[in-house]
């Protein structure tokens, strides 16, 4: 249970997010300036249509709020979103998906307990215990009807089931949530894309790195780009935490995937090579940090000792101050 709560903390942090409306400009041909400097708006300007659209968004948003506060389950919320999201403006859609993500993370532990209660015979593990994720195509093989209905509902509400140390746990399926990106703000959409990469394969598990160094490096750079593009974004705090977590794991290694040789303490050649690739990204914070770090390692005769690891900590802590 403790390990799963850590999983929830890492993968399920939620913050309130507000979208911003788009600015629009009238065509210059729609505005005529007369000699007396009075301004005449062309009769074809679609003011009424815009007002109708805004009114429709407000009305649907009001219904969403009512449903959010009175719903019996999250499936009701998802069905409402799927039916109406194409009929509202971007800020409204952004608010809906933000609220949905918050709700999905809030209910993670509830669904975990439901799974354990309805699967006393470990039927899910018997069906697909050798796989990392439980396949939706395997749902019909579940004999326990209560368990089957729960699993179907989880898939329908943007969850997936991940196999962690001999049991399946619910996890927010950010790749599925990213399917709403055409309706929401670029900031929230990019956030969902980054979370989707981790949802598909979180970089660390059981005290080790479980993706390639190149993949981890690319995710670090992608997270930094988000932080650069949205410096005042309301998702910034969570993304800073993700950036630091991944950068520290990249630079210092983990107990089960160290960056140095056990016998002589020298950095593993493949790791050093990847560090040098990161150091070439001179226009990024990541690149500047790794350039200094590589210099430190080389000046220390390529030995990774406590002093080098302290330098790594310092670099990570200073990254976004």
Short mmCIF file of N, CA, C and O in Angstrom, two decimals, residues 18 25 55 81 104 135 153 169 174 177 183 185 202 217 228 233 252-254 290 311:
data_model
loop_
_atom_site.label_atom_id
_atom_site.label_comp_id
_atom_site.label_asym_id
_atom_site.label_seq_id
_atom_site.Cartn_x
_atom_site.Cartn_y
_atom_site.Cartn_z
N UNK A 18 -6.79 27.03 -15.23
CA UNK A 18 -7.76 27.89 -15.87
C UNK A 18 -7.29 28.19 -17.29
O UNK A 18 -6.15 28.54 -17.50
N UNK A 25 -9.62 39.33 -34.09
CA UNK A 25 -9.54 40.65 -34.68
C UNK A 25 -10.52 40.73 -35.85
O UNK A 25 -10.67 39.77 -36.62
N UNK A 55 -23.00 32.09 -25.04
CA UNK A 55 -24.15 31.76 -24.19
C UNK A 55 -24.32 30.24 -24.08
O UNK A 55 -24.59 29.71 -23.00
N UNK A 81 -19.02 15.00 -21.15
CA UNK A 81 -17.93 15.68 -21.86
C UNK A 81 -17.90 15.23 -23.31
O UNK A 81 -17.81 16.06 -24.24
N UNK A 104 -10.11 12.05 -11.62
CA UNK A 104 -9.53 10.72 -11.87
C UNK A 104 -8.41 10.43 -10.88
O UNK A 104 -8.30 9.31 -10.35
N UNK A 135 -4.84 -5.83 -20.89
CA UNK A 135 -5.38 -5.44 -22.18
C UNK A 135 -6.91 -5.33 -22.13
O UNK A 135 -7.59 -6.19 -21.57
N UNK A 153 -15.77 -0.22 -16.62
CA UNK A 153 -15.99 1.17 -16.25
C UNK A 153 -14.67 1.93 -16.14
O UNK A 153 -14.58 3.10 -16.55
N UNK A 169 -3.07 -2.48 -10.70
CA UNK A 169 -3.52 -1.25 -10.07
C UNK A 169 -4.06 -0.29 -11.14
O UNK A 169 -3.57 -0.28 -12.27
N UNK A 174 -3.22 8.88 -19.46
CA UNK A 174 -3.05 10.22 -20.03
C UNK A 174 -3.03 10.19 -21.55
O UNK A 174 -3.37 11.18 -22.20
N UNK A 177 -6.57 10.60 -22.30
CA UNK A 177 -7.00 11.98 -22.04
C UNK A 177 -6.51 12.94 -23.12
O UNK A 177 -7.17 13.92 -23.44
N UNK A 183 -9.54 20.28 -28.38
CA UNK A 183 -10.53 21.20 -27.83
C UNK A 183 -9.98 22.12 -26.74
O UNK A 183 -10.64 23.09 -26.38
N UNK A 185 -6.69 24.15 -24.30
CA UNK A 185 -5.57 25.06 -24.46
C UNK A 185 -4.29 24.31 -24.78
O UNK A 185 -4.13 23.14 -24.43
N UNK A 202 6.60 4.73 -17.16
CA UNK A 202 7.25 5.64 -16.21
C UNK A 202 8.74 5.30 -16.17
O UNK A 202 9.12 4.14 -16.18
N UNK A 217 16.53 11.27 -21.41
CA UNK A 217 17.07 12.59 -21.79
C UNK A 217 16.05 13.38 -22.60
O UNK A 217 15.83 14.58 -22.36
N UNK A 228 9.73 26.38 -20.36
CA UNK A 228 10.17 27.58 -21.06
C UNK A 228 9.00 28.25 -21.79
O UNK A 228 8.86 29.48 -21.76
N UNK A 233 2.65 29.36 -16.41
CA UNK A 233 1.59 28.37 -16.47
C UNK A 233 1.23 27.81 -15.10
O UNK A 233 2.08 27.68 -14.22
N UNK A 252 22.46 11.15 -11.60
CA UNK A 252 23.03 10.42 -10.47
C UNK A 252 22.82 8.91 -10.55
O UNK A 252 23.44 8.16 -9.80
N UNK A 253 21.92 8.48 -11.43
CA UNK A 253 21.59 7.07 -11.48
C UNK A 253 20.71 6.66 -10.31
O UNK A 253 20.33 7.49 -9.48
N UNK A 254 20.38 5.38 -10.25
CA UNK A 254 19.57 4.83 -9.16
C UNK A 254 20.24 3.57 -8.64
O UNK A 254 21.12 3.01 -9.31
N UNK A 290 24.58 19.82 -17.95
CA UNK A 290 25.35 18.63 -18.31
C UNK A 290 26.75 18.98 -18.80
O UNK A 290 27.69 18.21 -18.58
N UNK A 311 27.76 17.70 -6.44
CA UNK A 311 27.70 18.70 -7.50
C UNK A 311 26.42 18.52 -8.34
O UNK A 311 25.76 19.49 -8.72
#
